[in-house]
Short mmCIF file of C-alpha atoms in Angstrom, two decimals:
data_model
loop_
_atom_site.label_atom_id
_atom_site.label_comp_id
_atom_site.label_asym_id
_atom_site.label_seq_id
_atom_site.Cartn_x
_atom_site.Cartn_y
_atom_site.Cartn_z
CA MET A 1 -0.01 -0.06 0.19
CA LEU A 2 1.46 3.34 -0.79
CA LYS A 3 1.59 5.91 1.99
CA PRO A 4 0.21 9.48 0.58
CA MET A 5 2.71 12.10 0.87
CA ALA A 6 2.84 14.79 3.78
CA LEU A 7 1.47 17.71 1.62
CA GLU A 8 0.51 21.08 3.40
CA TRP A 9 -1.70 23.54 1.37
CA GLU A 10 0.28 26.51 1.36
CA GLN A 11 -1.93 28.75 -1.37
CA ILE A 12 -3.57 29.49 -4.49
CA ILE A 13 -2.39 31.93 -7.10
CA VAL A 14 -4.47 33.97 -8.69
CA ASP A 15 -3.53 35.65 -11.73
CA SER A 16 -4.63 39.41 -11.80
CA ALA A 17 -4.15 42.30 -14.33
CA ASP A 18 -3.74 44.43 -11.06
CA PRO A 19 -2.60 41.66 -8.18
CA VAL A 20 -2.36 44.76 -5.58
CA ALA A 21 -5.52 46.16 -5.82
CA LEU A 22 -7.31 42.50 -6.41
CA GLY A 23 -5.67 41.09 -3.60
CA ARG A 24 -6.62 44.27 -1.40
CA TRP A 25 -9.90 43.52 -2.29
CA TRP A 26 -10.08 40.23 -2.20
CA ALA A 27 -8.28 41.13 2.15
CA GLU A 28 -11.35 43.04 2.66
CA ALA A 29 -13.76 40.93 1.41
CA LEU A 30 -12.69 37.89 3.41
CA GLY A 31 -11.40 39.71 6.43
CA TRP A 32 -7.94 38.48 5.63
CA VAL A 33 -4.30 40.24 6.64
CA VAL A 34 -1.88 40.85 3.93
CA VAL A 35 1.27 38.90 4.83
CA ASP A 36 3.36 39.93 1.65
CA GLU A 37 3.34 42.82 -0.62
CA SER A 38 5.52 44.31 -3.71
CA GLU A 39 4.54 46.47 -6.42
CA GLU A 40 3.97 43.32 -8.48
CA ILE A 41 2.54 40.69 -5.97
CA ILE A 42 0.26 40.62 -2.85
CA GLU A 43 -0.32 37.61 -0.59
CA ILE A 44 -3.38 37.22 1.82
CA ARG A 45 -3.80 34.48 4.73
CA PRO A 46 -6.50 34.12 7.10
CA GLU A 47 -4.19 35.04 9.79
CA PRO A 48 -0.46 35.93 9.77
CA ASP A 49 0.51 32.15 10.39
CA ARG A 50 -2.51 30.47 9.16
CA MET A 51 -2.65 28.95 5.95
CA PRO A 52 -3.58 28.42 3.13
CA GLY A 53 -3.54 31.92 1.40
CA LEU A 54 -3.90 33.12 -2.06
CA LEU A 55 -1.37 34.89 -3.63
CA PHE A 56 -2.26 37.50 -6.45
CA VAL A 57 0.27 37.24 -9.59
CA PRO A 58 0.82 39.73 -12.76
CA VAL A 59 -0.49 38.06 -16.37
CA ALA A 60 -0.65 40.06 -19.37
CA GLU A 61 -3.21 38.28 -20.88
CA GLY A 62 -7.25 39.22 -19.71
CA LYS A 63 -9.33 36.38 -18.41
CA THR A 64 -11.09 35.01 -21.52
CA SER A 65 -13.92 32.33 -20.11
CA LYS A 66 -15.56 31.05 -17.34
CA ASN A 67 -12.97 29.81 -14.30
CA ARG A 68 -11.63 26.30 -13.73
CA LEU A 69 -11.89 26.72 -10.17
CA HIS A 70 -13.73 29.17 -8.02
CA PRO A 71 -14.57 29.60 -4.29
CA ASP A 72 -17.60 28.57 -2.50
CA PHE A 73 -18.57 30.59 0.75
CA ARG A 74 -20.99 29.76 3.28
CA PRO A 75 -21.97 32.74 5.33
CA ASP A 76 -24.62 32.92 8.24
CA ASP A 77 -26.66 35.29 6.39
CA GLN A 78 -26.96 34.94 2.39
CA GLU A 79 -28.67 38.00 1.50
CA ALA A 80 -26.66 40.23 4.01
CA GLU A 81 -23.17 39.13 3.03
CA VAL A 82 -24.59 39.15 -0.67
CA ALA A 83 -25.34 42.75 -0.18
CA ARG A 84 -21.87 43.53 1.47
CA LEU A 85 -19.74 42.10 -1.22
CA LEU A 86 -21.79 44.08 -3.91
CA SER A 87 -21.35 47.36 -1.62
CA LEU A 88 -17.54 46.24 -1.79
CA GLY A 89 -17.78 46.18 -6.21
CA ALA A 90 -18.66 42.38 -6.29
CA ARG A 91 -21.18 42.13 -9.53
CA ARG A 92 -23.68 39.54 -9.80
CA VAL A 93 -24.20 36.76 -12.41
CA ASP A 94 -27.18 35.61 -12.15
CA THR A 95 -29.90 35.30 -9.18
CA VAL A 96 -30.93 32.79 -6.67
CA GLN A 97 -33.80 30.24 -8.28
CA ASP A 98 -36.03 28.15 -6.13
CA GLU A 99 -33.85 24.91 -7.06
CA GLN A 100 -30.82 27.01 -6.98
CA HIS A 101 -29.35 27.62 -3.16
CA TRP A 102 -26.41 29.92 -4.37
CA VAL A 103 -25.64 33.38 -5.51
CA THR A 104 -22.50 33.61 -8.21
CA LEU A 105 -20.89 36.80 -8.21
CA LEU A 106 -17.62 38.32 -9.81
CA ASP A 107 -14.50 40.43 -8.19
CA PRO A 108 -13.42 42.99 -9.75
CA GLU A 109 -11.60 41.02 -12.13
CA GLY A 110 -14.43 39.03 -13.20
CA ASN A 111 -13.32 36.11 -11.52
CA GLU A 112 -16.38 33.79 -10.63
CA PHE A 113 -17.40 32.41 -6.92
CA CYS A 114 -20.49 32.00 -4.98
CA VAL A 115 -22.38 32.44 -1.77
CA LEU A 116 -23.90 29.67 -0.62
CA GLY A 117 -27.09 29.63 1.47
CA GLU A 118 -27.81 27.57 4.12
CA ARG A 119 -27.16 24.12 4.56
CA LYS A 120 -30.06 21.69 3.96
CA SER A 121 -29.94 18.91 5.89
#
């Protein structure tokens, strides 16, 4: 039997046209802290010594299609959290339908993420 490798999830890399601005937006949206920043990159984490984090790096090309990976968040109050994120500059992709228990939003650079509703038992 193969033993799994000991891996620690360090971070997710986010390609960005303006990494510092986008990283600061996500830090505010998530309530995370900036742990590293230069003119071109920014890294944020839930707390300075807690991982995983998000590392925003520059890329020349813009976003051209739907993300292949996106985060889902489950807040205590979906409606209030969606309103808060919209006030920070997120944009709504769609509306909640009867069978759909999430709201898809876009960050300032158009990256999708979902705000989930109450967990169904």
